[in-house]
């Protein structure tokens, strides 16, 4: 499990809890590309932000959690239903392995497609949330692909 954790640790600059540096002491990473400008004066993420957490379950399996402002459309809901992944209005949870990265990239495309040119979408924040969430999922898929192909 250490090689996968090492790859995620390197890509995302540490664990979700930045105080932890020992690979054996944690397994959760933040993969949403958050920046200081994504936080309000109260030091909390804006409510329009979609957080992405990655929990390493084994060397060949991770659980991905989208929390908060999860971009939703009929196509995204359909994608989750087809794959039997958990989804509600505030959270989405799914587990992926080496053979599931295409599905994760397709989910990213579906999310990015919500705000495609000429499309209408229900939430104004989707203009910013959808591209960032999609890019973060693709970055995660690329990172996992590199980690799993070197094993």
PDB file of C-alpha atoms in Angstrom:
ATOM      1  CA  UNK A   1       0.000   0.000   0.000  1.00  0.00           C
ATOM      2  CA  UNK A   2       2.974   2.280   0.508  1.00  0.00           C
ATOM      3  CA  UNK A   3       3.744   2.796  -3.198  1.00  0.00           C
ATOM      4  CA  UNK A   4       0.203   4.020  -3.905  1.00  0.00           C
ATOM      5  CA  UNK A   5       0.232   6.218  -0.813  1.00  0.00           C
ATOM      6  CA  UNK A   6       3.650   7.553  -1.790  1.00  0.00           C
ATOM      7  CA  UNK A   7       2.377   8.503  -5.258  1.00  0.00           C
ATOM      8  CA  UNK A   8      -0.693  10.256  -3.821  1.00  0.00           C
ATOM      9  CA  UNK A   9       1.390  11.903  -1.074  1.00  0.00           C
ATOM     10  CA  UNK A  10       3.774  13.289  -3.705  1.00  0.00           C
ATOM     11  CA  UNK A  11       0.999  14.431  -6.076  1.00  0.00           C
ATOM     12  CA  UNK A  12      -1.144  16.168  -3.445  1.00  0.00           C
ATOM     13  CA  UNK A  13       1.566  17.447  -1.114  1.00  0.00           C
ATOM     14  CA  UNK A  14       0.697  15.254   1.843  1.00  0.00           C
ATOM     15  CA  UNK A  15      -2.257  13.727   3.592  1.00  0.00           C
ATOM     16  CA  UNK A  16      -5.556  15.498   4.270  1.00  0.00           C
ATOM     17  CA  UNK A  17      -4.165  16.132   7.762  1.00  0.00           C
ATOM     18  CA  UNK A  18      -0.991  18.014   6.804  1.00  0.00           C
ATOM     19  CA  UNK A  19       0.592  17.327  10.191  1.00  0.00           C
ATOM     20  CA  UNK A  20       1.025  13.637   9.333  1.00  0.00           C
ATOM     21  CA  UNK A  21       4.160  12.768   7.355  1.00  0.00           C
ATOM     22  CA  UNK A  22       4.484   9.016   8.054  1.00  0.00           C
ATOM     23  CA  UNK A  23       2.882   6.929   5.269  1.00  0.00           C
ATOM     24  CA  UNK A  24       1.760   4.267   7.747  1.00  0.00           C
ATOM     25  CA  UNK A  25      -0.229   6.719   9.888  1.00  0.00           C
ATOM     26  CA  UNK A  26      -2.918   7.888   7.442  1.00  0.00           C
ATOM     27  CA  UNK A  27      -4.698   6.963   4.227  1.00  0.00           C
ATOM     28  CA  UNK A  28      -6.825  10.007   3.337  1.00  0.00           C
ATOM     29  CA  UNK A  29      -5.871  12.617   0.742  1.00  0.00           C
ATOM     30  CA  UNK A  30      -7.531  15.800  -0.537  1.00  0.00           C
ATOM     31  CA  UNK A  31      -7.677  15.722  -4.338  1.00  0.00           C
ATOM     32  CA  UNK A  32      -9.813  18.746  -5.208  1.00  0.00           C
ATOM     33  CA  UNK A  33      -7.095  21.291  -5.982  1.00  0.00           C
ATOM     34  CA  UNK A  34      -8.264  23.755  -3.359  1.00  0.00           C
ATOM     35  CA  UNK A  35      -6.496  27.093  -3.077  1.00  0.00           C
ATOM     36  CA  UNK A  36      -6.487  29.808  -0.400  1.00  0.00           C
ATOM     37  CA  UNK A  37      -9.071  31.720  -2.470  1.00  0.00           C
ATOM     38  CA  UNK A  38     -11.558  28.850  -1.979  1.00  0.00           C
ATOM     39  CA  UNK A  39     -11.902  29.704   1.717  1.00  0.00           C
ATOM     40  CA  UNK A  40     -14.020  32.430   3.273  1.00  0.00           C
ATOM     41  CA  UNK A  41     -13.025  34.800   6.080  1.00  0.00           C
ATOM     42  CA  UNK A  42     -14.131  32.133   8.572  1.00  0.00           C
ATOM     43  CA  UNK A  43     -11.440  29.781   7.140  1.00  0.00           C
ATOM     44  CA  UNK A  44     -14.089  27.362   5.835  1.00  0.00           C
ATOM     45  CA  UNK A  45     -14.503  26.287   2.234  1.00  0.00           C
ATOM     46  CA  UNK A  46     -17.160  28.176   0.328  1.00  0.00           C
ATOM     47  CA  UNK A  47     -20.450  26.283   0.187  1.00  0.00           C
ATOM     48  CA  UNK A  48     -20.229  26.243  -3.598  1.00  0.00           C
ATOM     49  CA  UNK A  49     -17.044  24.158  -3.512  1.00  0.00           C
ATOM     50  CA  UNK A  50     -17.001  20.415  -4.267  1.00  0.00           C
ATOM     51  CA  UNK A  51     -14.508  18.640  -2.007  1.00  0.00           C
ATOM     52  CA  UNK A  52     -12.841  15.452  -3.224  1.00  0.00           C
ATOM     53  CA  UNK A  53     -11.321  13.026  -0.725  1.00  0.00           C
ATOM     54  CA  UNK A  54      -9.428   9.852  -1.573  1.00  0.00           C
ATOM     55  CA  UNK A  55      -9.214   7.026   0.932  1.00  0.00           C
ATOM     56  CA  UNK A  56      -6.647   4.325   0.140  1.00  0.00           C
ATOM     57  CA  UNK A  57      -8.291   0.975   0.861  1.00  0.00           C
ATOM     58  CA  UNK A  58      -5.557  -1.266  -0.552  1.00  0.00           C
ATOM     59  CA  UNK A  59      -2.713  -1.110  -3.052  1.00  0.00           C
ATOM     60  CA  UNK A  60      -5.257  -1.626  -5.861  1.00  0.00           C
ATOM     61  CA  UNK A  61      -8.371   0.113  -4.539  1.00  0.00           C
ATOM     62  CA  UNK A  62      -9.294   3.637  -3.464  1.00  0.00           C
ATOM     63  CA  UNK A  63     -12.567   5.145  -2.339  1.00  0.00           C
ATOM     64  CA  UNK A  64     -13.387   8.557  -3.794  1.00  0.00           C
ATOM     65  CA  UNK A  65     -15.787  10.884  -1.974  1.00  0.00           C
ATOM     66  CA  UNK A  66     -17.262  14.040  -3.464  1.00  0.00           C
ATOM     67  CA  UNK A  67     -18.784  16.251  -0.777  1.00  0.00           C
ATOM     68  CA  UNK A  68     -20.652  19.520  -0.716  1.00  0.00           C
ATOM     69  CA  UNK A  69     -21.676  21.062  -4.017  1.00  0.00           C
ATOM     70  CA  UNK A  70     -21.564  17.861  -6.086  1.00  0.00           C
ATOM     71  CA  UNK A  71     -22.313  18.814  -9.724  1.00  0.00           C
ATOM     72  CA  UNK A  72     -25.426  16.939 -10.803  1.00  0.00           C
ATOM     73  CA  UNK A  73     -27.227  16.445 -14.075  1.00  0.00           C
ATOM     74  CA  UNK A  74     -29.327  13.666 -15.505  1.00  0.00           C
ATOM     75  CA  UNK A  75     -26.269  12.275 -17.280  1.00  0.00           C
ATOM     76  CA  UNK A  76     -24.199  12.313 -14.046  1.00  0.00           C
ATOM     77  CA  UNK A  77     -27.005  10.612 -12.112  1.00  0.00           C
ATOM     78  CA  UNK A  78     -27.313   8.032 -14.887  1.00  0.00           C
ATOM     79  CA  UNK A  79     -23.559   7.386 -14.800  1.00  0.00           C
ATOM     80  CA  UNK A  80     -23.717   6.748 -11.033  1.00  0.00           C
ATOM     81  CA  UNK A  81     -26.750   4.480 -11.396  1.00  0.00           C
ATOM     82  CA  UNK A  82     -25.125   2.430 -14.195  1.00  0.00           C
ATOM     83  CA  UNK A  83     -22.054   1.835 -12.039  1.00  0.00           C
ATOM     84  CA  UNK A  84     -24.026   1.248  -8.845  1.00  0.00           C
ATOM     85  CA  UNK A  85     -22.113   4.065  -7.117  1.00  0.00           C
ATOM     86  CA  UNK A  86     -23.659   5.928  -4.147  1.00  0.00           C
ATOM     87  CA  UNK A  87     -25.041   9.388  -4.831  1.00  0.00           C
ATOM     88  CA  UNK A  88     -27.274  11.840  -3.030  1.00  0.00           C
ATOM     89  CA  UNK A  89     -27.685  15.619  -3.277  1.00  0.00           C
ATOM     90  CA  UNK A  90     -24.653  16.442  -1.111  1.00  0.00           C
ATOM     91  CA  UNK A  91     -22.326  13.443  -1.434  1.00  0.00           C
ATOM     92  CA  UNK A  92     -21.089  10.903  -3.928  1.00  0.00           C
ATOM     93  CA  UNK A  93     -19.011   7.877  -2.975  1.00  0.00           C
ATOM     94  CA  UNK A  94     -17.432   5.278  -5.218  1.00  0.00           C
ATOM     95  CA  UNK A  95     -14.573   2.836  -5.170  1.00  0.00           C
ATOM     96  CA  UNK A  96     -12.159   2.390  -8.074  1.00  0.00           C
ATOM     97  CA  UNK A  97      -9.376   0.039  -9.037  1.00  0.00           C
ATOM     98  CA  UNK A  98      -7.024  -0.130 -12.022  1.00  0.00           C
ATOM     99  CA  UNK A  99      -9.819  -1.242 -14.368  1.00  0.00           C
ATOM    100  CA  UNK A 100     -12.187   1.568 -13.367  1.00  0.00           C
ATOM    101  CA  UNK A 101     -10.210   4.638 -14.415  1.00  0.00           C
ATOM    102  CA  UNK A 102     -12.027   4.947 -17.744  1.00  0.00           C
ATOM    103  CA  UNK A 103     -15.306   5.111 -15.800  1.00  0.00           C
ATOM    104  CA  UNK A 104     -13.911   7.864 -13.590  1.00  0.00           C
ATOM    105  CA  UNK A 105     -12.754   9.825 -16.637  1.00  0.00           C
ATOM    106  CA  UNK A 106     -16.221   9.378 -18.200  1.00  0.00           C
ATOM    107  CA  UNK A 107     -17.756  10.742 -14.994  1.00  0.00           C
ATOM    108  CA  UNK A 108     -15.442  13.750 -15.284  1.00  0.00           C
ATOM    109  CA  UNK A 109     -16.591  14.290 -18.878  1.00  0.00           C
ATOM    110  CA  UNK A 110     -20.236  14.093 -17.784  1.00  0.00           C
ATOM    111  CA  UNK A 111     -19.596  16.676 -15.054  1.00  0.00           C
ATOM    112  CA  UNK A 112     -17.761  18.998 -17.442  1.00  0.00           C
ATOM    113  CA  UNK A 113     -20.584  18.535 -19.969  1.00  0.00           C
ATOM    114  CA  UNK A 114     -23.046  20.150 -17.547  1.00  0.00           C
ATOM    115  CA  UNK A 115     -21.664  23.580 -18.434  1.00  0.00           C
ATOM    116  CA  UNK A 116     -20.814  22.953 -22.083  1.00  0.00           C
ATOM    117  CA  UNK A 117     -21.267  25.892 -24.423  1.00  0.00           C
ATOM    118  CA  UNK A 118     -24.944  26.620 -24.997  1.00  0.00           C
ATOM    119  CA  UNK A 119     -26.183  24.485 -22.094  1.00  0.00           C
ATOM    120  CA  UNK A 120     -28.347  25.716 -19.249  1.00  0.00           C
ATOM    121  CA  UNK A 121     -27.674  24.524 -15.735  1.00  0.00           C
ATOM    122  CA  UNK A 122     -29.600  24.897 -12.477  1.00  0.00           C
ATOM    123  CA  UNK A 123     -26.840  26.270 -10.235  1.00  0.00           C
ATOM    124  CA  UNK A 124     -24.924  29.446 -11.069  1.00  0.00           C
ATOM    125  CA  UNK A 125     -21.893  28.080  -9.200  1.00  0.00           C
ATOM    126  CA  UNK A 126     -21.658  25.202 -11.692  1.00  0.00           C
ATOM    127  CA  UNK A 127     -19.889  27.569 -14.089  1.00  0.00           C
ATOM    128  CA  UNK A 128     -16.829  27.272 -11.828  1.00  0.00           C
ATOM    129  CA  UNK A 129     -17.497  24.041  -9.908  1.00  0.00           C
ATOM    130  CA  UNK A 130     -17.990  21.693 -12.861  1.00  0.00           C
ATOM    131  CA  UNK A 131     -14.720  22.373 -14.711  1.00  0.00           C
ATOM    132  CA  UNK A 132     -12.683  22.284 -11.480  1.00  0.00           C
ATOM    133  CA  UNK A 133     -14.295  19.071 -10.265  1.00  0.00           C
ATOM    134  CA  UNK A 134     -13.825  17.424 -13.659  1.00  0.00           C
ATOM    135  CA  UNK A 135     -10.172  18.516 -13.856  1.00  0.00           C
ATOM    136  CA  UNK A 136      -9.557  17.212 -10.325  1.00  0.00           C
ATOM    137  CA  UNK A 137     -11.083  13.822 -11.181  1.00  0.00           C
ATOM    138  CA  UNK A 138      -8.968  13.567 -14.341  1.00  0.00           C
ATOM    139  CA  UNK A 139      -5.828  14.515 -12.383  1.00  0.00           C
ATOM    140  CA  UNK A 140      -6.681  11.825  -9.822  1.00  0.00           C
ATOM    141  CA  UNK A 141      -7.280   9.239 -12.569  1.00  0.00           C
ATOM    142  CA  UNK A 142      -3.938  10.149 -14.183  1.00  0.00           C
ATOM    143  CA  UNK A 143      -2.151   9.886 -10.820  1.00  0.00           C
ATOM    144  CA  UNK A 144      -3.717   6.511 -10.064  1.00  0.00           C
ATOM    145  CA  UNK A 145      -2.926   5.291 -13.580  1.00  0.00           C
ATOM    146  CA  UNK A 146       0.751   6.194 -13.158  1.00  0.00           C
ATOM    147  CA  UNK A 147       0.900   4.603  -9.689  1.00  0.00           C
ATOM    148  CA  UNK A 148      -0.811   1.409 -10.791  1.00  0.00           C
ATOM    149  CA  UNK A 149       1.164   1.030 -14.018  1.00  0.00           C
ATOM    150  CA  UNK A 150       4.520   1.159 -12.195  1.00  0.00           C
ATOM    151  CA  UNK A 151       3.659  -1.750  -9.882  1.00  0.00           C
TER     152      UNK A 151
END
